[in-house]
Amino acid sequence: DQQVKQNSPSLSVQEGRISILNCDYTNSMFDYFLWYKKYPAEGPTFLISISSIKDKNEDGRFTVFLNKSAKHLSLHIVPSQPGDSAVYFCAASEDKLVFGAGTILRVKS
Amino acid sequence: DTGVSQDPRHKITKRGQNVTFRCDPISEHNRLYWYRQTLGQGPEFLTYFQNEAQLEKSRLLSDRFSAERPKGSFSTLEIQRTEQGDSAMYLCASSLPFGSSSGANVLTFGAGSRLTVL
């Protein structure tokens, strides 16, 4: 059973524009949601998180929005830069993290 | 502290052989996690430790897999009688003690150990 789903395998965006990555979950007991970024041959690195009692968290160019009623969250990157090209994983927190399958973001210059 | 270290980075083995991976977590982190990642998928939880105690194992984890963390510091993941389906990236992560911060339980990952079973 996939508790965390990222339905878009890939996304291509022009440099300077907004990137929006989406994530859906099924378990309403998750207390935090996190986004990780992964470059080839490296482990995932933490990007930003949001508590289940919040609806928005912002850190520089990165903003995460949470819609609890829809069990949906999204990561906005503005403005997108070529160095943002990577795989982005959505994760939900119990004692451990449950990950989605990831979305490959390609930012074109 | 140099972060989470994993060794070896790459391992090629023949089907039926045993392999062992080692993970050295960040020193002040008492929680250690093992995940497996295959192509096109996200990291899949295998097991985790708090200090030397193994607190949870995935029910999908075969009996051929065993993990230890004997002194609450480094950990090993052993796969016995490897199969081609075991080919994957094995990721280790560590985190601060539960409840040490008011925020999310952020896992810091190592670069992974890639296993290829021929």
Short mmCIF file of C-alpha atoms in Angstrom, two decimals:
data_model
loop_
_atom_site.label_atom_id
_atom_site.label_comp_id
_atom_site.label_asym_id
_atom_site.label_seq_id
_atom_site.Cartn_x
_atom_site.Cartn_y
_atom_site.Cartn_z
CA ASP A 1 0.00 0.00 0.00
CA GLN A 2 1.46 3.31 -1.09
CA GLN A 3 0.86 5.77 1.70
CA VAL A 4 2.72 8.58 -0.05
CA LYS A 5 2.29 9.15 -3.77
CA GLN A 6 4.02 11.41 -6.24
CA ASN A 7 2.06 11.00 -9.43
CA SER A 8 4.31 13.04 -11.73
CA PRO A 9 7.48 11.11 -12.59
CA SER A 10 9.08 14.19 -14.17
CA LEU A 11 8.74 17.94 -14.59
CA SER A 12 10.56 20.33 -16.92
CA VAL A 13 10.64 24.06 -16.15
CA GLN A 14 12.36 27.08 -17.64
CA GLU A 15 14.96 28.84 -15.50
CA GLY A 16 13.42 31.69 -13.51
CA ARG A 17 9.92 30.21 -13.57
CA ILE A 18 8.08 28.46 -10.75
CA SER A 19 8.41 24.71 -10.19
CA ILE A 20 5.49 23.00 -8.45
CA LEU A 21 5.92 19.45 -7.22
CA ASN A 22 2.94 17.59 -5.83
CA CYS A 23 2.43 14.84 -3.29
CA ASP A 24 -0.62 12.98 -1.94
CA TYR A 25 -0.88 10.85 1.18
CA THR A 26 -3.42 8.51 2.69
CA ASN A 27 -2.56 8.27 6.39
CA SER A 28 -4.06 11.13 8.39
CA MET A 29 -1.85 10.24 11.40
CA PHE A 30 1.35 11.57 9.82
CA ASP A 31 2.64 14.44 11.98
CA TYR A 32 5.24 15.99 9.68
CA PHE A 33 5.89 16.09 5.97
CA LEU A 34 9.34 16.58 4.49
CA TRP A 35 10.89 17.19 1.09
CA TYR A 36 14.26 15.75 0.15
CA LYS A 37 16.39 16.43 -2.91
CA LYS A 38 18.67 13.82 -4.45
CA TYR A 39 21.49 14.26 -6.94
CA PRO A 40 22.96 11.24 -8.79
CA ALA A 41 25.44 9.18 -6.73
CA GLU A 42 24.49 11.02 -3.54
CA GLY A 43 22.09 10.29 -0.72
CA PRO A 44 18.88 12.32 -0.31
CA THR A 45 19.38 15.66 1.42
CA PHE A 46 16.74 17.40 3.53
CA LEU A 47 15.16 20.48 2.01
CA ILE A 48 12.15 21.67 4.01
CA SER A 49 9.44 20.32 6.30
CA ILE A 50 5.97 21.23 7.49
CA SER A 51 4.01 20.25 10.57
CA SER A 52 0.59 18.71 10.05
CA ILE A 53 -0.90 21.61 12.03
CA LYS A 54 0.43 24.22 9.62
CA ASP A 55 -0.62 25.01 6.07
CA LYS A 56 2.50 26.78 4.83
CA ASN A 57 6.22 26.88 5.52
CA GLU A 58 8.70 29.02 3.63
CA ASP A 59 12.49 28.90 3.44
CA GLY A 60 14.08 31.18 0.87
CA ARG A 61 13.07 30.06 -2.62
CA PHE A 62 11.25 27.00 -1.26
CA THR A 63 7.69 26.97 0.07
CA VAL A 64 5.68 23.93 1.09
CA PHE A 65 1.89 24.06 1.23
CA LEU A 66 -0.26 21.52 3.07
CA ASN A 67 -3.96 20.88 2.44
CA LYS A 68 -5.00 18.43 5.15
CA SER A 69 -8.57 18.03 3.98
CA ALA A 70 -7.35 16.95 0.56
CA LYS A 71 -4.36 15.03 1.99
CA HIS A 72 -2.18 16.90 -0.46
CA LEU A 73 1.04 18.89 -0.23
CA SER A 74 3.11 20.75 -2.76
CA LEU A 75 6.60 22.20 -2.98
CA HIS A 76 7.04 25.50 -4.81
CA ILE A 77 10.45 26.62 -6.00
CA VAL A 78 10.66 30.24 -7.10
CA PRO A 79 12.65 31.20 -9.07
CA SER A 80 13.84 27.85 -10.40
CA GLN A 81 17.56 27.54 -11.12
CA PRO A 82 19.49 24.96 -13.19
CA GLY A 83 21.15 23.72 -9.98
CA ASP A 84 17.70 22.70 -8.73
CA SER A 85 17.64 19.90 -11.31
CA ALA A 86 17.43 16.74 -9.21
CA VAL A 87 14.99 14.10 -7.98
CA TYR A 88 12.62 15.41 -5.31
CA PHE A 89 11.09 13.05 -2.77
CA CYS A 90 8.11 13.77 -0.60
CA ALA A 91 8.19 11.97 2.76
CA ALA A 92 5.77 11.64 5.65
CA SER A 93 6.81 11.09 9.24
CA GLU A 94 5.85 8.39 11.69
CA ASP A 95 8.78 7.04 13.77
CA LYS A 96 10.38 6.53 10.37
CA LEU A 97 9.96 8.34 7.08
CA VAL A 98 7.68 6.98 4.37
CA PHE A 99 8.76 8.16 0.92
CA GLY A 100 7.03 8.75 -2.37
CA ALA A 101 8.53 7.50 -5.64
CA GLY A 102 10.03 10.88 -6.49
CA THR A 103 9.73 13.48 -9.25
CA ILE A 104 12.63 14.29 -11.56
CA LEU A 105 12.88 18.06 -11.95
CA ARG A 106 14.77 19.48 -14.90
CA VAL A 107 15.33 23.23 -14.99
CA LYS A 108 16.31 24.43 -18.45
CA SER A 109 18.55 27.46 -18.87
CA ASP B 1 31.79 15.40 11.85
CA THR B 2 31.78 14.30 8.21
CA GLY B 3 28.18 13.12 8.12
CA VAL B 4 26.90 9.59 7.61
CA SER B 5 29.49 7.26 6.08
CA GLN B 6 28.73 4.04 4.23
CA ASP B 7 31.10 1.34 3.08
CA PRO B 8 31.56 -0.02 0.51
CA ARG B 9 30.10 2.38 -2.01
CA HIS B 10 29.78 -0.35 -4.62
CA LYS B 11 29.61 -4.12 -4.31
CA ILE B 12 29.28 -6.63 -7.13
CA THR B 13 28.63 -10.19 -6.07
CA LYS B 14 27.44 -13.48 -7.47
CA ARG B 15 24.05 -14.89 -6.62
CA GLY B 16 24.19 -16.97 -3.46
CA GLN B 17 27.06 -15.07 -1.84
CA ASN B 18 26.75 -13.12 1.42
CA VAL B 19 27.41 -9.40 1.58
CA THR B 20 27.78 -6.96 4.46
CA PHE B 21 27.42 -3.20 4.46
CA ARG B 22 28.62 -0.85 7.17
CA CYS B 23 27.19 2.48 8.27
CA ASP B 24 28.79 5.05 10.57
CA PRO B 25 26.19 7.60 11.67
CA ILE B 26 26.66 11.16 12.89
CA SER B 27 28.12 10.80 16.37
CA GLU B 28 25.41 12.62 18.34
CA HIS B 29 22.60 10.80 16.52
CA ASN B 30 21.23 7.82 18.44
CA ARG B 31 18.72 6.70 15.81
CA LEU B 32 19.93 4.78 12.76
CA TYR B 33 17.86 3.67 9.78
CA TRP B 34 18.38 1.37 6.81
CA TYR B 35 16.50 1.96 3.57
CA ARG B 36 16.63 0.32 0.14
CA GLN B 37 16.10 2.16 -3.12
CA THR B 38 15.56 0.68 -6.55
CA LEU B 39 15.42 2.50 -9.87
CA GLY B 40 12.42 4.75 -10.22
CA GLN B 41 11.30 4.25 -6.63
CA GLY B 42 11.71 6.18 -3.41
CA PRO B 43 13.66 4.87 -0.44
CA GLU B 44 11.89 1.90 1.16
CA PHE B 45 12.18 1.42 4.91
CA LEU B 46 13.97 -1.73 6.08
CA THR B 47 14.71 -1.31 9.79
CA TYR B 48 15.77 1.16 12.46
CA PHE B 49 17.65 1.27 15.76
CA GLN B 50 17.55 3.50 18.76
CA ASN B 51 20.98 3.10 20.34
CA GLU B 52 21.63 -0.66 20.12
CA ALA B 53 17.97 -1.68 20.20
CA GLN B 54 16.35 -2.66 16.92
CA LEU B 55 12.90 -1.10 17.28
CA GLU B 56 11.23 -1.95 13.99
CA LYS B 57 11.73 -4.18 10.98
CA SER B 58 9.72 -3.97 7.79
CA ARG B 59 7.40 -6.94 7.43
CA LEU B 60 8.58 -7.11 3.82
CA LEU B 61 12.14 -7.79 4.96
CA SER B 62 13.29 -11.29 4.12
CA ASP B 63 14.87 -13.51 6.78
CA ARG B 64 18.04 -13.36 4.68
CA PHE B 65 18.51 -9.77 5.85
CA SER B 66 19.91 -9.01 9.28
CA ALA B 67 21.07 -5.76 10.82
CA GLU B 68 23.04 -5.10 13.97
CA ARG B 69 24.20 -2.12 15.93
CA PRO B 70 26.20 -3.78 18.70
CA LYS B 71 27.42 -0.77 20.68
CA GLY B 72 24.93 1.81 19.57
CA SER B 73 27.41 3.42 17.19
CA PHE B 74 28.06 1.90 13.74
CA SER B 75 25.68 -0.58 12.16
CA THR B 76 26.01 -3.48 9.72
CA LEU B 77 23.46 -4.84 7.27
CA GLU B 78 24.09 -8.38 6.10
CA ILE B 79 22.34 -10.09 3.21
CA GLN B 80 22.77 -13.85 3.07
CA ARG B 81 22.40 -15.95 -0.07
CA THR B 82 21.95 -12.93 -2.29
CA GLU B 83 19.44 -12.98 -5.12
CA GLN B 84 19.28 -10.83 -8.23
CA GLY B 85 16.25 -9.06 -6.77
CA ASP B 86 18.46 -7.77 -3.97
CA SER B 87 20.25 -5.49 -6.42
CA ALA B 88 19.57 -1.97 -5.16
CA MET B 89 21.04 1.05 -3.42
CA TYR B 90 21.17 0.50 0.35
CA LEU B 91 20.90 3.78 2.21
CA CYS B 92 21.72 4.43 5.83
CA ALA B 93 20.44 7.46 7.73
CA SER B 94 20.68 8.77 11.26
CA SER B 95 18.75 11.27 13.35
CA LEU B 96 18.76 12.98 16.71
CA PRO B 97 17.11 11.34 19.71
CA PHE B 98 13.35 11.32 19.52
CA GLY B 99 11.88 14.40 21.15
CA SER B 100 15.17 16.32 21.15
CA SER B 101 13.64 19.00 18.96
CA SER B 102 10.16 20.31 18.49
CA GLY B 103 10.31 19.91 14.75
CA ALA B 104 10.32 17.08 12.26
CA ASN B 105 12.47 13.99 12.70
CA VAL B 106 14.99 14.91 10.00
CA LEU B 107 17.01 11.97 8.74
CA THR B 108 20.52 12.62 7.42
CA PHE B 109 21.41 10.11 4.73
CA GLY B 110 24.71 8.65 3.64
CA ALA B 111 25.66 8.34 -0.02
CA GLY B 112 24.54 4.71 -0.09
CA SER B 113 26.02 1.34 -0.95
CA ARG B 114 25.10 0.07 -4.40
CA LEU B 115 24.71 -3.70 -4.64
CA THR B 116 24.74 -5.56 -7.94
CA VAL B 117 23.97 -9.28 -7.82
CA LEU B 118 24.97 -11.17 -10.95
#
